[in-house]
Short mmCIF file of C-alpha atoms in Angstrom, two decimals:
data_model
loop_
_atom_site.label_atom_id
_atom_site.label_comp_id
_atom_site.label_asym_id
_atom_site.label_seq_id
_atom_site.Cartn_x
_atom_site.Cartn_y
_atom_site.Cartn_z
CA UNK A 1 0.00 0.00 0.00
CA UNK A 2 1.32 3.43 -0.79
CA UNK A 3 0.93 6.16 1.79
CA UNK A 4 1.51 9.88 1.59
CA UNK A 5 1.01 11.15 4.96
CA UNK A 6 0.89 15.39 5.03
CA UNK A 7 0.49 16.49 8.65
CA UNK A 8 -0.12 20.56 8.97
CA UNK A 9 2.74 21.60 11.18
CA UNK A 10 0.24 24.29 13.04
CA UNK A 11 -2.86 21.61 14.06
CA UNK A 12 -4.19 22.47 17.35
CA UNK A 13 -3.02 18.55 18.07
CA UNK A 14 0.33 19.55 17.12
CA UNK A 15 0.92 22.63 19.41
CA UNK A 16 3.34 21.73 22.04
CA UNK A 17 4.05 17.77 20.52
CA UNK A 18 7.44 17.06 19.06
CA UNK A 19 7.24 16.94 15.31
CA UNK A 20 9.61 14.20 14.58
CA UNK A 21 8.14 12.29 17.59
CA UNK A 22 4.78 12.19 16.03
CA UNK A 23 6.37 11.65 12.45
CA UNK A 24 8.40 8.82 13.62
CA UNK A 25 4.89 7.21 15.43
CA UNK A 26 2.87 7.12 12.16
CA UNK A 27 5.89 6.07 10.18
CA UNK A 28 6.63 2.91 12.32
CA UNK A 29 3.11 2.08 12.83
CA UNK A 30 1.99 2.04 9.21
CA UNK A 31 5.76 0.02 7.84
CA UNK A 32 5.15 -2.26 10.64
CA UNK A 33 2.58 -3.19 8.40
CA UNK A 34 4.45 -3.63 5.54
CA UNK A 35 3.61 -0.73 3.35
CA UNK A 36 5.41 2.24 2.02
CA UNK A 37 4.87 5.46 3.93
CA UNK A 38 6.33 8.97 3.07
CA UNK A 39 5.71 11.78 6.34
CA UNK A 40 5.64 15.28 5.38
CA UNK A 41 5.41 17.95 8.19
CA UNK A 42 4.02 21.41 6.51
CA UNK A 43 3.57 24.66 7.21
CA UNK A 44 -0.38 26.19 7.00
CA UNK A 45 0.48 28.30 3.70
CA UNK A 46 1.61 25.03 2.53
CA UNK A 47 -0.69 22.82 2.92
CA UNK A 48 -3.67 23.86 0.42
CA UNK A 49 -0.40 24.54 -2.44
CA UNK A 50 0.22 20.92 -1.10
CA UNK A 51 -3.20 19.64 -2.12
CA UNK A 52 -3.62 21.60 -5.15
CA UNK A 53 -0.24 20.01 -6.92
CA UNK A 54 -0.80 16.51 -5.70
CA UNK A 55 -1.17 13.98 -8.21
CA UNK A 56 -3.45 11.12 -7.32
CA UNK A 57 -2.03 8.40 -8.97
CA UNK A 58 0.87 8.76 -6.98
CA UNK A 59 -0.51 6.84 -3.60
CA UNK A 60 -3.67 4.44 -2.64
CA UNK A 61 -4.11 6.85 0.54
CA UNK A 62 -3.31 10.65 1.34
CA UNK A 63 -3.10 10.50 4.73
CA UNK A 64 -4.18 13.92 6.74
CA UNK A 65 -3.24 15.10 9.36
CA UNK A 66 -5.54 18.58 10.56
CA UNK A 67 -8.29 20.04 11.11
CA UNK A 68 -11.65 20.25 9.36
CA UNK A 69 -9.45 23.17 6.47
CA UNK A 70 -7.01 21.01 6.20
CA UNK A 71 -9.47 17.52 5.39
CA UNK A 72 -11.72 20.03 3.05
CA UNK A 73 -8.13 21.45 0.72
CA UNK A 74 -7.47 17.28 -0.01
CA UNK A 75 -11.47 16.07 -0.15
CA UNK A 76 -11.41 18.84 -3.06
CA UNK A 77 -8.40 17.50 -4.25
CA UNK A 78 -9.51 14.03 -4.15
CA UNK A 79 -13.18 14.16 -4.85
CA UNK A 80 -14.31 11.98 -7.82
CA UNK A 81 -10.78 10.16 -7.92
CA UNK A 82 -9.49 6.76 -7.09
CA UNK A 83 -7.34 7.89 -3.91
CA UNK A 84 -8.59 7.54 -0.46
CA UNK A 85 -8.40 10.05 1.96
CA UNK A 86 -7.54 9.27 5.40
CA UNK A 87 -7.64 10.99 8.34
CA UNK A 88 -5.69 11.95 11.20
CA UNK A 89 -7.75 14.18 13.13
CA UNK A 90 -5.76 16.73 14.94
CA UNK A 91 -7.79 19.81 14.90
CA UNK A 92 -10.25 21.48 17.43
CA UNK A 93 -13.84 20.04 16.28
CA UNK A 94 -12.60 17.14 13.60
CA UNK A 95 -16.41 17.10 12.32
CA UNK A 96 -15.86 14.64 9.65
CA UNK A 97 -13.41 12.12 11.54
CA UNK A 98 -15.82 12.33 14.76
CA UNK A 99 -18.31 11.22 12.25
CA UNK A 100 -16.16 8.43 10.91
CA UNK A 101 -16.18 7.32 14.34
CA UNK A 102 -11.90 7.91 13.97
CA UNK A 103 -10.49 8.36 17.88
CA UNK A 104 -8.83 11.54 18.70
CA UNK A 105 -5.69 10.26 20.24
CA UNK A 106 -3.05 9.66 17.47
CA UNK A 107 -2.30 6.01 18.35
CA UNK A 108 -5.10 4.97 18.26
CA UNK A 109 -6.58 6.88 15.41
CA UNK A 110 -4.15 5.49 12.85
CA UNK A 111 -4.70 1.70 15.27
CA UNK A 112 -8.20 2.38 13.99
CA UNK A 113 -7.35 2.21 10.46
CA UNK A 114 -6.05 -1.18 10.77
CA UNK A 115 -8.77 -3.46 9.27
CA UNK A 116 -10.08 -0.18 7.63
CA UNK A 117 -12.47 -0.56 4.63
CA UNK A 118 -12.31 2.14 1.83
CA UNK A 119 -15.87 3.14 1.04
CA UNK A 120 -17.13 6.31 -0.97
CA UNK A 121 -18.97 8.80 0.94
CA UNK A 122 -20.96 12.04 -0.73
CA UNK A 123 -19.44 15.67 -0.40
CA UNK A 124 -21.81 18.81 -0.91
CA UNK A 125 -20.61 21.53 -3.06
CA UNK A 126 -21.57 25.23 -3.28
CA UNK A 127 -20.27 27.06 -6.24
CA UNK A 128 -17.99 24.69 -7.10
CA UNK A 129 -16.01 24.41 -3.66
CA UNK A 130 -16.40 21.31 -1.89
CA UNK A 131 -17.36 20.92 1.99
CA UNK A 132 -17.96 17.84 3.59
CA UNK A 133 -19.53 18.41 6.30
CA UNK A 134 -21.51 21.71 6.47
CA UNK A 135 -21.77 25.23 5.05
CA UNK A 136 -23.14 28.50 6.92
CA UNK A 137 -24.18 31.68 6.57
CA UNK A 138 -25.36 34.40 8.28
CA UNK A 139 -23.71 34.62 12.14
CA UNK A 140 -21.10 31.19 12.43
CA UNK A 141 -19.01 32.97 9.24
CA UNK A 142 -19.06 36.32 11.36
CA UNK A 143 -17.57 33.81 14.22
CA UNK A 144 -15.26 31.90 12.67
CA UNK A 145 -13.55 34.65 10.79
CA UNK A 146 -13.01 36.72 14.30
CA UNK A 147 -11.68 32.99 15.62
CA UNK A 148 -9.63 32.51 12.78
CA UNK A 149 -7.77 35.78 13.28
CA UNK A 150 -6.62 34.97 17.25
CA UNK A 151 -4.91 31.52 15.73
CA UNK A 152 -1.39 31.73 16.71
CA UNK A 153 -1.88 34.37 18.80
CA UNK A 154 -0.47 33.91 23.15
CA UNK A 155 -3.11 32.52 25.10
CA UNK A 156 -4.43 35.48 27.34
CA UNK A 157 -4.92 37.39 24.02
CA UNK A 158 -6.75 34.27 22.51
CA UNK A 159 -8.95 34.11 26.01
CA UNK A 160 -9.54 37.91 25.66
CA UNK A 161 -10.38 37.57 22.20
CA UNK A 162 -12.84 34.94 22.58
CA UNK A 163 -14.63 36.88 25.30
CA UNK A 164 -14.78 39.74 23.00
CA UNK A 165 -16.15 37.00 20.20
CA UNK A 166 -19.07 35.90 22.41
CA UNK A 167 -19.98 39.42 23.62
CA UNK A 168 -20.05 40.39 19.89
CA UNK A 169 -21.96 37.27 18.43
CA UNK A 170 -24.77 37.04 21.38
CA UNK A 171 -25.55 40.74 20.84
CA UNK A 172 -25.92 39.95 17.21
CA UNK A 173 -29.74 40.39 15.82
CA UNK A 174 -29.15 41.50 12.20
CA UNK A 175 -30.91 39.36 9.89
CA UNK A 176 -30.49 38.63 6.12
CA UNK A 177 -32.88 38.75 3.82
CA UNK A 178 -32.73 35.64 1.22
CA UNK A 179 -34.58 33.45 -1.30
CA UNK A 180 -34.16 29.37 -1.50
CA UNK A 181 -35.10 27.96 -4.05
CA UNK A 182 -35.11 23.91 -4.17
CA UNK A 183 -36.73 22.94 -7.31
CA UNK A 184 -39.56 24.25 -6.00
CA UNK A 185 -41.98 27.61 -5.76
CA UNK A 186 -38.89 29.95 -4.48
CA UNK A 187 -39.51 31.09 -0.43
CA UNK A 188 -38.06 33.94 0.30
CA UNK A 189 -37.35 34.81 4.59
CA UNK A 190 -35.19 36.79 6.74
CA UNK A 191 -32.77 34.68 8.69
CA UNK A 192 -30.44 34.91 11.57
CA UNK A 193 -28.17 31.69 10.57
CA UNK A 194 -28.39 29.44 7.66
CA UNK A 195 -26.57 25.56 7.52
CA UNK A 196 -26.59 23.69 4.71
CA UNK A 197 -25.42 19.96 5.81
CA UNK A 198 -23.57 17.09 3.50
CA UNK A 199 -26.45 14.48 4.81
CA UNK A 200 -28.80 15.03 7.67
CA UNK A 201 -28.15 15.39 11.07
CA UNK A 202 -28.72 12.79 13.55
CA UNK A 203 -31.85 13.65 15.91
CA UNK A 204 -31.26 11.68 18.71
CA UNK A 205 -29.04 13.10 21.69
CA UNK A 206 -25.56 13.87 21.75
CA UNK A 207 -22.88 16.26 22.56
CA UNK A 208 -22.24 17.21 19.27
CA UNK A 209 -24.61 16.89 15.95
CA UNK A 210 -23.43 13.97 14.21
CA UNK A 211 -24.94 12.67 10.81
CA UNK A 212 -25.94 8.59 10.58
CA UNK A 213 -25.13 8.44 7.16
CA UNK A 214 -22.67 9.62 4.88
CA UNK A 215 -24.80 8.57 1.50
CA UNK A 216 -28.11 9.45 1.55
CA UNK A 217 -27.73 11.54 -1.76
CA UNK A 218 -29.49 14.22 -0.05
CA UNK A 219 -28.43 18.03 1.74
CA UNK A 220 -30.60 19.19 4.89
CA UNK A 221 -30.82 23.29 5.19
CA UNK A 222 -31.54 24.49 8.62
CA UNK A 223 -32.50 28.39 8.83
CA UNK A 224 -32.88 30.37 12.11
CA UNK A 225 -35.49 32.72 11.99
CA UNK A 226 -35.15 33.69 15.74
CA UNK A 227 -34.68 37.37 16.45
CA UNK A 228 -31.49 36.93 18.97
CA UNK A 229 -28.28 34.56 18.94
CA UNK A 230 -29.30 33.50 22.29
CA UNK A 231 -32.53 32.41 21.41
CA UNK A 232 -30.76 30.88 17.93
CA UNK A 233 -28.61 28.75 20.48
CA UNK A 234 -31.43 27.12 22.84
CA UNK A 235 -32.70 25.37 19.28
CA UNK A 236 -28.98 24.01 18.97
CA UNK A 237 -29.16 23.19 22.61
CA UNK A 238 -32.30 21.33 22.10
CA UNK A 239 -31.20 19.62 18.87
CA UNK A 240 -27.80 18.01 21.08
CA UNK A 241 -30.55 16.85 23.69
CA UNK A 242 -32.05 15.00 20.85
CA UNK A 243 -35.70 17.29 21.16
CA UNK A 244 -35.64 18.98 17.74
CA UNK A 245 -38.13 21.51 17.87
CA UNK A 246 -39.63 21.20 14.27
CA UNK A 247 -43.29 23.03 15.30
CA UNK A 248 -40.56 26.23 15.86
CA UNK A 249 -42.05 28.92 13.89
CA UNK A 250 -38.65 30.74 13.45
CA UNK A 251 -37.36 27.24 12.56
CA UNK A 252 -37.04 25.79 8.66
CA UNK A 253 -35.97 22.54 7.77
CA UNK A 254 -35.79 20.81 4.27
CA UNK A 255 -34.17 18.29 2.15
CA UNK A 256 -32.97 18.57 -1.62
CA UNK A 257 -30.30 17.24 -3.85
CA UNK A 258 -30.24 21.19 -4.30
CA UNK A 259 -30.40 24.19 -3.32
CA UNK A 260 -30.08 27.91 -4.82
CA UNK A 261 -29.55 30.98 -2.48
CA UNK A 262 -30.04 34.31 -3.67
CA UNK A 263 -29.73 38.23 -2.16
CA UNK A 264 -29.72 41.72 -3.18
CA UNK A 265 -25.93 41.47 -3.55
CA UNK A 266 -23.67 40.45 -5.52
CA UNK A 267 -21.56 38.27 -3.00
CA UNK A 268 -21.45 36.92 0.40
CA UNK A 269 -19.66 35.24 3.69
CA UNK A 270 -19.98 31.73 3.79
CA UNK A 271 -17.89 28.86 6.39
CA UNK A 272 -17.49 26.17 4.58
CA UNK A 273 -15.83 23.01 7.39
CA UNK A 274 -14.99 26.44 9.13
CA UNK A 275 -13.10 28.10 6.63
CA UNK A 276 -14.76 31.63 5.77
CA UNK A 277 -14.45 32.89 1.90
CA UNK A 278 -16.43 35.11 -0.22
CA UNK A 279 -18.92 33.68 -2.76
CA UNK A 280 -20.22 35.27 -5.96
CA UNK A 281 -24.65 34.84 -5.37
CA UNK A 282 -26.39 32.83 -6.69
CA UNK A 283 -25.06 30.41 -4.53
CA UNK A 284 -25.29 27.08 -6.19
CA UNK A 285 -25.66 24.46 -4.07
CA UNK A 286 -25.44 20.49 -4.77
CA UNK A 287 -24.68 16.95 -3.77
CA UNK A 288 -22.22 15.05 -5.14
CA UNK A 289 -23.22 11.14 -4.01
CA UNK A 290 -20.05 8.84 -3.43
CA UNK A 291 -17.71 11.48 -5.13
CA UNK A 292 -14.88 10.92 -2.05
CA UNK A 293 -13.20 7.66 -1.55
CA UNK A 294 -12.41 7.45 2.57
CA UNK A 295 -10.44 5.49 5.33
CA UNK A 296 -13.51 4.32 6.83
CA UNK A 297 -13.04 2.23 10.36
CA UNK A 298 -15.26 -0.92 11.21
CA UNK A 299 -17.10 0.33 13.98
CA UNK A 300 -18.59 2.99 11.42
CA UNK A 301 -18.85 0.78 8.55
CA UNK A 302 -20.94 -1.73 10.79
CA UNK A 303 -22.92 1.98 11.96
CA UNK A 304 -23.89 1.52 8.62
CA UNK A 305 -22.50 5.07 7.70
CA UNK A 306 -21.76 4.10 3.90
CA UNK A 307 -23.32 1.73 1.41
CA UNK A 308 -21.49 -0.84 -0.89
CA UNK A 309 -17.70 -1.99 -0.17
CA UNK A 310 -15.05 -0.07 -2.07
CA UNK A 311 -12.73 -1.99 -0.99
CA UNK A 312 -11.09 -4.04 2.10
CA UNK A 313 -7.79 -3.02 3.66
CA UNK A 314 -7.49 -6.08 5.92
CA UNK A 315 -3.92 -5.69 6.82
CA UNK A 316 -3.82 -1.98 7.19
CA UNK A 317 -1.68 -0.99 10.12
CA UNK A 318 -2.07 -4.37 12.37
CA UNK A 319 -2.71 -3.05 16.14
#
């Protein structure tokens, strides 16, 4: 089996570790195997240059080490090829590998791999940029991009910043006025927070939303309607306790292979897996069923997360 492990150098799992240490740990545990494995450590700038240039022929598995940016730059990469992606998850929420049931220690995440099967989950894709897990507008883009500009930053400024980030969010009640349109008589509404989700979420209880399946063909929009972040919030709060409120009048929930999202703009915020960019409107929203080939570990192939067997990896990293 060839292997190209890239590991971002600046993963919140990475911050205080010893490179070489944790270079040397998934070197040895995947050649204990018997397969070739090539480690690169990389800087944050390098990483999506990284993906972009990689040529898929040259390894079975790209092996990731990151968070939810860094898994999004290769599952564009890799989408609608014959490489896997596999995942290391090392960031702070590691949506997609939490999802693939993948542990969050390093041993055992790459132990979990060992009788791995490689099965072909869908990816959602809004103007032509793939996300795998979820895309938002509204208030989380307003979030993430105030997060994303404390990373690196000493920790009493990061704790003062995120103060400042919650103070600014919860006193948030601007609301954006949009059509959706899903094949369908558009609806036009004004909305405090918009998710579009790669699959459904999950509605029974747990401490973070998690989707059952991976193929179901289908997205799932959620729009707040709700006048106040706080009151935006409570619904999430609800939906982790497993008690979606559907009879929520500031609450809209729907299914499509598509969606289209228009304003009286010309472009907008959107967090796609986190990562905030500007997007030309409409915004063109679609599924793309089975398009990326993952590392997916028996406890979530048994879940029943993925249909049909891409193929077995029975001697993948032997625990």
């Amino acid at each position: 089996m060839r292997i190209i492990a890239i590991i971002n150098r600046r993963a919140g799992a990475m911050i205080g570790a010893d490179h070489a240490d944790v270079a040397a740990t998934v070197g040895r545990l995947f050649r204990a195997a018997g397969h070739q494995i090539e480690v690169n450590i990389v800087e944050p700038q390098q990483v999506t240059a990284f993906a972009d240039t990689l040529d898929p022929a040259a390894a079975d598995v790209f092996l990731v080490g990151g968070g939810d940016g860094t898994i999004r730059s290769f599952a564009q990469r890799l989408s609608g090829t014959r490489a896997a992606l596999g995942i290391l998850p090392m960031g702070t929420m590691n949506r997609l590998a939490r999802d693939l049931m993948i542990p969050l220690q390093l041993d055992a995440a790459v132990r979990s791999l060992g009788d791995a099967q490689i099965r072909a989950i869908d990816v959602g894709e809004v103007n032509g940029r793939v996300f795998v897990c979820n895309s938002f507008l509204g208030v989380p883009p307003e979030y993430s991009e105030l997060r994303q500009a404390l990373r690196g930053r000493p920790a009493l400024h990061r704790l003062n910043g995120y103060l400042g980030i919650l103070r600014t969010v919860f006193a948030t009640r601007r609301r954006i006025a949009l059509s959706i349109h899903d094949g369908r008589q558009p609806r036009v509404f004004r909305a405090l927070s918009l998710a579009v989700s790669n699959n459904p979420y999950g509605e029974g209880p747990s401490s973070l939303l998690y989707r059952p399946r991976l193929t179901s063909g289908m997205l799932a929009l959620y729009l707040s309607r709700h006048r106040s972040v706080l009151a935006m919030y409570r619904l999430l709060l609800l939906a982790m306790l497993g008690v979606w409120r559907f009879d929520d009048p500031e609450f809209e929930f729907m299914q499509s292979e598509s969606f289209r999202i228009d304003m009286k703009k010309t472009s907008v915020k959107v967090c796609n897996d986190g990562e905030v960019e500007r997007l030309r409107l409409p915004l063109e929203y679609r599924i793309r069923p089975a398009a990326l080939r993952v590392l997916m570990p028996l406890a979530a192939v048994r879940r029943g997360l993925a249909d049909g067997e891409e193929g077995v990896l029975p001697d993948l990293v032997k625990a």
